[in-house]
Amino acid sequence: MGWLLSLSFFLILTAASSLEEDVPHSSCSSKFMDELHRLNDSSGLHLTLHHPRSRCSPAPFPNLTFSTILSHDEARVRSLTARLTKTVSLPVAPLLRPAAVSIPLSPGASTGVGNYVTQIGLGTPAKAYVMVVDTGSSLSWLQCSPCRIYCHDQVGSVFDPAASASYRPVSCSESECDSLESATLNPSACSLDDVCIYQASYGDRSFSVGYLSKDVLSLGSGQRLAGFVYGCGQDNEGLFGRSAGLIGLARNRLSLLSQLAPSLGYSFSYCLSTAASTGYLSIGSYNARQFSYTPMQSSSLDNSLYFVRLTSITVGGRGLPVSSSAYTGTPTIIDSGTVITRLPSNVYAALSSAIAAALREYPRQPAYSILDTCFRGSLSRLAVPTVEMVFQGGATLRLAPRNVMIDVDGSTTCLAFAPARRVAIIGNKQQETFSVVYDVGRSRIGFAAGGCG
């Protein structure tokens, strides 16, 4: 990846700077275009979220084997672990002149197979673009014409800055350029005509490099944000599906959440749907009464990610036979883009044993990729016990069978958990169909059942 980024920088540094609907309609387009959800008593901004492998997604992810999905999920987990434990070591990319200055590249989380997608409008006049949504990333970016190096295939046309009356590049002297390193973990660069250059690199070796920019962002029912800061990508390579780019919702000055906070409030919520339905992303106010809460934990490991404290897990109403320190001794984040939940190794071993005991009448199957507690048959035929994940403060995820087990092929079902290395992660398989609120202003995360189908 180092030489690719080097080439990207060399070409971009020496290059000069320079709500119509482009998304194809389908049998599901009416669901997708109904952006404004009427959610209880809340009055925030509401967008439709689509499962990455839903047939109704405007940018469905290519058909992949489940083992490939798990492989990419592992890449995301490895990159998050490396990011939090400061063990990243990647090639360097020269800046400005090939032999002059070099910087280390730090990956964010892998993106693509586990991320849900939504739609935004950008520019004047606004055009619609399909974007992946990621709580583990800060900088938002999308592919931009003229794609001086490379643009991957996306749904609809690539954003053309020259066609937007409100577009402008960010100069190297502006404060947003100085904020890039905290948002991307990679230093900024400066083009020959004083345009700030960003580089966003991800754990599966995907990356985007381009010009930091500002334009008018359009969301939902008439909500607009002038001066939205984002990356205008000129080299975008890797596993992004057919999306135009990425929306970052982490805790950072440049994230979409932070930029919308002055007008909508410093919170967002979502419901991650199954592949057979649609979910939502809501930014701003929410119905606080429907949630049970756990404190958002602070951590010196990374102040942009969302840390929680898992305190216990029960199977069939009985707690796992592990000490409380087995849960709290490992830092835990909640993440929208990781598929399979990773638990501290002792906790995972106890959960695996409890599930195996509850399902002992079913024939065991060999391990499938990272999933080692597998049974013959489909999920619908297994008598899966109720599993509850309990967090500090009493907030509880009462998991349905579909949140506990997963069909990996036509004849095998596996426990949808895996052991963690040094960082535990609450993944999106366990969050499916729950409403989850990230109230950053009040430093709490809340859960509510029955958020979407």
XYZ file of C-alpha atoms in Angstrom:
453
model
C 0.000 0.000 0.000
C 2.927 2.350 0.657
C 3.927 2.762 -3.009
C 0.297 3.299 -4.054
C -0.110 6.109 -1.559
C 3.255 7.519 -2.602
C 2.101 7.641 -6.208
C -1.222 9.153 -5.147
C 0.511 11.915 -3.233
C 2.965 12.674 -6.030
C 0.199 13.030 -8.626
C -2.235 14.881 -6.371
C 0.378 17.272 -5.002
C 1.411 18.344 -8.494
C -2.141 18.550 -9.893
C -4.053 21.806 -10.097
C -7.166 22.300 -7.930
C -9.991 22.726 -9.597
C -30.831 17.498 -4.931
C -30.783 15.823 -8.263
C -31.231 12.033 -8.080
C -28.464 9.949 -9.629
C -29.260 6.719 -7.791
C -31.062 4.189 -9.998
C -34.598 3.332 -9.040
C -35.555 -0.237 -8.183
C -38.446 -2.090 -6.626
C -37.128 -0.925 -3.260
C -36.418 2.708 -4.157
C -39.583 4.020 -2.511
C -38.322 2.768 0.848
C -34.939 4.335 0.289
C -36.255 7.735 -0.768
C -38.532 8.034 2.256
C -35.741 9.676 4.235
C -37.738 11.258 7.052
C -38.872 8.747 9.682
C -41.543 9.557 12.226
C -39.893 8.042 15.290
C -41.976 8.321 18.446
C -41.782 11.843 19.907
C -38.344 12.757 18.603
C -37.803 15.594 16.156
C -34.219 14.995 15.009
C -32.981 14.238 11.535
C -33.807 10.723 10.332
C -32.181 8.814 7.463
C -32.822 5.324 6.141
C -30.128 2.720 6.831
C -29.688 -0.401 4.721
C -27.993 -3.655 5.619
C -24.890 -4.066 3.406
C -26.295 -7.260 1.876
C -29.945 -6.249 1.638
C -31.605 -6.580 -1.744
C -33.201 -3.182 -1.034
C -29.854 -1.458 -0.533
C -29.180 1.233 -3.170
C -25.571 -0.020 -3.221
C -25.734 -3.712 -2.350
C -22.424 -5.268 -1.524
C -21.147 -7.862 -4.017
C -22.022 -11.458 -3.254
C -19.269 -12.828 -1.045
C -18.904 -16.120 0.751
C -19.504 -15.847 4.464
C -15.921 -16.934 5.109
C -14.756 -13.921 3.063
C -16.993 -11.646 5.101
C -15.498 -13.053 8.291
C -11.992 -12.597 6.900
C -12.629 -8.913 6.284
C -14.268 -8.642 9.698
C -11.052 -9.981 11.201
C -9.091 -7.329 9.300
C -11.247 -4.636 10.846
C -10.748 -6.086 14.327
C -6.991 -6.371 13.854
C -6.792 -2.746 12.762
C -8.893 -1.530 15.674
C -6.726 -3.538 18.064
C -3.537 -2.163 16.533
C -4.929 1.359 16.634
C -5.826 1.089 20.316
C -2.684 -0.694 21.417
C -0.352 1.453 19.278
C 1.204 -1.525 17.499
C 0.698 -0.320 13.921
C 3.678 -0.642 11.588
C 3.080 0.149 7.923
C 5.225 1.361 5.028
C 5.956 5.068 4.725
C 4.692 7.315 1.953
C 6.865 10.155 0.636
C 5.332 13.630 0.482
C 6.046 16.562 -1.802
C 9.238 15.051 -3.275
C 9.932 11.298 -3.310
C 13.152 11.622 -1.297
C 12.295 14.591 0.890
C 9.755 13.941 3.633
C 8.131 10.742 4.857
C 5.342 9.893 7.323
C 4.061 6.712 8.969
C 0.586 5.606 7.896
C -1.887 4.448 10.510
C -4.984 2.490 9.447
C -8.453 3.096 10.740
C -11.013 0.308 10.794
C -11.615 -1.812 7.728
C -14.762 -0.692 5.995
C -17.201 -2.234 3.558
C -18.581 -5.689 4.351
C -19.929 -4.818 7.789
C -21.025 -1.228 7.265
C -24.597 -0.082 6.666
C -25.362 2.480 3.969
C -27.492 5.611 3.703
C -27.898 8.574 1.363
C -26.737 12.181 1.559
C -27.012 15.183 -0.738
C -23.976 17.309 -1.538
C -23.329 20.490 -3.482
C -25.385 23.258 -5.086
C -27.514 22.033 -6.721
C -27.517 18.992 -4.449
C -27.084 15.516 -5.853
C -27.626 12.248 -3.989
C -24.823 9.872 -3.020
C -24.837 6.481 -1.290
C -22.450 6.389 1.685
C -21.353 3.764 4.200
C -21.864 4.784 7.842
C -19.131 4.077 10.383
C -18.931 4.848 14.115
C -15.259 3.857 14.056
C -14.190 6.600 11.611
C -14.073 10.393 11.883
C -13.453 11.964 8.477
C -16.242 11.766 5.904
C -15.185 11.554 2.249
C -16.539 10.690 -1.161
C -15.110 10.109 -4.615
C -14.583 13.243 -6.682
C -14.178 13.967 -10.363
C -11.789 14.058 -12.179
C -10.470 11.050 -10.159
C -6.871 11.938 -10.900
C -5.660 8.511 -9.793
C -8.547 6.062 -9.367
C -12.225 5.813 -8.436
C -13.878 2.481 -7.711
C -17.216 1.633 -9.318
C -20.098 3.339 -7.524
C -23.859 3.717 -7.847
C -24.663 6.918 -9.732
C -22.252 9.542 -11.004
C -19.107 10.682 -9.186
C -19.339 14.063 -7.424
C -18.048 16.885 -9.634
C -16.774 19.862 -7.581
C -16.804 22.072 -10.672
C -20.576 21.572 -10.974
C -21.268 22.816 -7.421
C -21.608 26.564 -6.916
C -20.857 26.174 -3.176
C -17.736 24.002 -3.363
C -14.366 25.239 -2.194
C -11.099 23.505 -1.252
C -9.627 23.957 2.236
C -6.263 25.723 2.317
C -3.286 24.407 4.248
C -3.458 27.325 6.704
C -7.041 26.603 7.853
C -7.661 24.959 11.201
C -9.491 22.004 9.642
C -6.264 21.016 7.909
C -4.496 21.005 11.271
C -7.219 18.688 12.622
C -6.690 15.987 10.014
C -4.105 13.999 11.945
C -6.436 13.466 14.915
C -9.276 12.514 12.547
C -7.388 10.115 10.275
C -4.300 9.220 12.362
C -2.281 10.356 9.339
C -0.662 13.796 8.894
C -1.965 16.170 6.250
C 0.021 17.351 3.246
C -0.071 20.493 1.130
C -0.443 20.692 -2.642
C 1.658 23.031 -4.754
C -1.286 25.431 -4.915
C -1.887 25.415 -1.133
C -4.751 22.914 -0.953
C -4.863 20.648 2.113
C -4.502 16.950 1.279
C -5.928 14.181 3.468
C -5.190 10.481 3.542
C -7.610 8.017 5.137
C -6.227 4.477 5.326
C -8.053 1.425 6.648
C -7.128 -1.877 8.223
C -7.896 -4.002 5.143
C -5.505 -1.857 3.061
C -8.315 0.202 1.566
C -7.631 3.933 1.401
C -8.789 7.315 0.109
C -6.506 10.252 -0.694
C -7.645 13.644 -1.931
C -8.380 17.273 -1.194
C -9.963 18.448 2.047
C -13.006 20.439 0.999
C -16.129 22.328 2.062
C -19.583 22.325 0.512
C -23.271 22.326 1.384
C -24.515 19.029 2.850
C -28.211 18.168 2.427
C -29.869 15.608 4.691
C -33.379 14.370 5.269
C -36.284 16.752 4.863
C -34.628 20.043 3.972
C -31.840 19.958 6.593
C -28.732 21.691 5.232
C -25.250 22.249 6.608
C -23.233 24.957 4.896
C -19.460 24.612 5.055
C -19.502 20.848 5.629
C -15.885 19.645 5.847
C -15.130 16.397 4.005
C -12.558 14.695 1.820
C -12.857 14.978 -1.956
C -11.205 11.721 -2.963
C -8.891 11.499 -5.974
C -7.561 7.998 -5.269
C -10.041 5.633 -3.617
C -9.041 1.992 -3.615
C -10.267 -1.018 -1.706
C -13.377 -2.601 -0.309
C -16.055 0.102 -0.319
C -18.717 -1.790 -2.246
C -20.507 0.467 -4.752
C -20.838 3.346 -2.297
C -19.603 6.843 -3.126
C -17.701 7.139 0.153
C -17.960 7.114 3.932
C -19.700 9.042 6.723
C -17.724 9.200 9.976
C -19.618 9.315 13.281
C -16.752 8.998 15.765
C -16.002 11.615 18.436
C -13.810 14.056 16.555
C -14.073 17.668 15.472
C -14.259 16.713 11.790
C -16.883 13.958 12.123
C -20.374 14.488 10.737
C -21.763 14.225 14.268
C -19.599 17.060 15.587
C -20.336 19.272 12.605
C -24.096 18.836 13.056
C -24.032 19.089 16.862
C -24.433 22.912 17.098
C -27.776 22.758 15.296
C -29.100 19.272 16.128
C -27.422 18.316 19.416
C -24.528 16.040 20.245
C -26.235 12.662 19.896
C -27.251 10.106 17.308
C -29.144 6.835 17.302
C -29.650 4.009 14.879
C -31.343 0.714 14.332
C -29.296 -1.777 12.332
C -31.737 -3.895 10.381
C -31.457 -7.433 9.131
C -30.941 -7.992 5.413
C -34.717 -8.439 5.049
C -35.723 -4.971 6.302
C -34.606 -1.351 6.656
C -33.264 0.576 9.634
C -32.587 4.204 10.435
C -29.941 6.699 11.459
C -31.227 9.610 13.571
C -29.099 12.626 14.446
C -30.256 14.948 17.187
C -33.118 14.636 19.638
C -34.549 11.253 20.591
C -37.156 9.741 22.899
C -35.056 9.346 26.056
C -37.753 7.399 27.922
C -37.527 4.315 25.701
C -33.866 3.550 26.461
C -31.931 1.977 29.291
C -28.460 3.487 29.634
C -24.871 2.641 30.368
C -22.189 5.285 30.950
C -19.908 6.060 28.031
C -16.436 5.182 29.259
C -13.417 7.409 28.779
C -10.173 5.825 27.636
C -6.659 7.043 27.019
C -6.398 4.469 24.223
C -8.485 6.518 21.758
C -10.811 9.382 22.646
C -12.731 9.169 19.364
C -14.178 5.659 19.797
C -17.136 4.627 21.965
C -16.142 2.608 25.020
C -18.606 0.767 27.279
C -18.257 -1.577 30.249
C -19.760 -5.052 29.914
C -20.413 -6.470 33.393
C -22.047 -9.872 32.836
C -23.598 -12.313 30.367
C -26.378 -14.744 31.188
C -27.428 -17.833 29.235
C -30.903 -19.125 29.961
C -31.055 -16.812 32.996
C -27.794 -18.089 34.538
C -24.638 -16.033 34.729
C -21.442 -17.333 33.197
C -19.020 -18.856 35.738
C -16.334 -16.185 35.416
C -15.178 -13.416 37.740
C -16.286 -9.818 37.263
C -12.700 -8.898 36.448
C -12.889 -11.165 33.382
C -15.266 -8.602 31.868
C -13.723 -5.366 33.073
C -10.079 -6.289 32.544
C -10.375 -5.803 28.771
C -11.348 -2.460 27.193
C -14.601 -2.764 25.234
C -15.908 -0.634 22.369
C -19.258 -0.681 20.589
C -18.939 -0.487 16.823
C -21.410 -0.349 13.941
C -19.045 -1.809 11.350
C -17.703 -4.940 13.088
C -19.974 -7.912 12.370
C -19.090 -10.491 15.035
C -18.792 -9.532 18.726
C -15.390 -10.231 20.269
C -15.412 -11.096 23.973
C -12.560 -11.389 26.493
C -11.143 -14.897 26.040
C -12.307 -16.284 29.409
C -15.788 -14.866 28.891
C -15.969 -16.244 25.379
C -14.861 -19.711 26.513
C -17.565 -19.740 29.197
C -20.227 -18.560 26.733
C -19.190 -21.178 24.195
C -19.411 -23.923 26.845
C -22.826 -22.729 28.030
C -24.228 -22.650 24.483
C -22.738 -26.082 23.710
C -24.365 -27.492 26.855
C -27.735 -25.964 25.984
C -27.558 -27.369 22.446
C -25.951 -30.719 23.284
C -28.690 -32.686 21.517
C -27.622 -31.186 18.174
C -24.644 -32.672 16.280
C -21.518 -30.506 16.358
C -19.863 -29.266 13.206
C -16.220 -28.261 12.597
C -15.177 -24.651 13.136
C -16.066 -22.226 10.352
C -13.381 -19.569 9.889
C -13.185 -17.650 13.194
C -16.388 -19.258 14.541
C -15.620 -22.411 16.518
C -18.941 -23.291 18.202
C -20.980 -24.721 15.347
C -23.875 -27.141 14.954
C -25.516 -29.081 12.148
C -28.771 -27.552 10.969
C -30.236 -24.109 10.423
C -30.907 -21.482 13.076
C -34.657 -21.910 12.710
C -34.350 -25.539 13.909
C -32.190 -24.902 16.976
C -33.640 -24.283 20.459
C -31.270 -21.398 21.184
C -31.375 -20.228 24.816
C -31.906 -16.561 25.699
C -28.636 -14.671 26.068
C -28.428 -11.324 27.860
C -25.502 -8.917 27.741
C -25.576 -6.635 30.790
C -23.669 -3.355 30.946
C -22.686 -1.038 33.773
C -25.781 0.725 35.061
C -28.064 -2.194 34.167
C -28.592 -1.539 30.449
C -29.246 -4.915 28.847
C -29.265 -6.401 25.378
C -31.681 -9.346 25.539
C -30.585 -11.228 22.458
C -32.961 -13.122 20.231
C -31.692 -16.351 18.599
C -30.770 -14.395 15.426
C -28.469 -12.190 17.535
C -26.803 -15.216 19.137
C -26.313 -17.665 16.251
C -25.734 -17.250 12.525
C -26.276 -19.530 9.540
C -22.917 -19.790 7.786
C -24.067 -22.134 5.022
C -27.021 -24.349 4.203
C -26.203 -26.953 6.836
C -24.262 -25.186 9.605
C -25.113 -22.657 12.291
C -22.472 -21.114 14.533
C -22.277 -18.998 17.659
C -21.893 -15.410 16.409
C -19.169 -14.500 18.916
C -15.405 -14.903 18.899
C -12.574 -14.407 21.399
C -10.942 -10.977 21.581
C -7.251 -10.266 21.585
C -6.632 -7.152 23.643
C -9.801 -5.208 22.816
C -13.385 -6.486 23.088
C -15.924 -5.235 20.532
C -19.737 -5.240 20.592
C -20.491 -5.953 16.929
C -23.474 -5.251 14.724
C -24.804 -8.826 14.655
C -25.643 -8.463 18.342
C -27.053 -4.946 17.804
C -29.385 -5.922 14.946
C -33.004 -4.714 15.402
C -32.195 -2.803 18.636
C -32.354 0.970 18.837
C -28.987 2.226 20.078
C -28.425 5.849 21.084
C -25.018 7.508 21.463
C -25.697 10.529 23.652
C -22.248 12.094 23.616
C -23.465 15.272 25.297
C -24.585 13.285 28.354
C -21.819 10.689 28.000
C -24.136 7.666 27.831
C -25.200 4.909 25.445
C -28.706 3.530 25.522
C -30.434 0.387 24.234
C -34.072 -0.304 23.403
C -35.613 -3.439 21.909
C -37.803 -3.483 18.820
C -36.227 -0.604 16.951
C -36.654 -2.017 13.448
C -37.700 -5.242 11.778
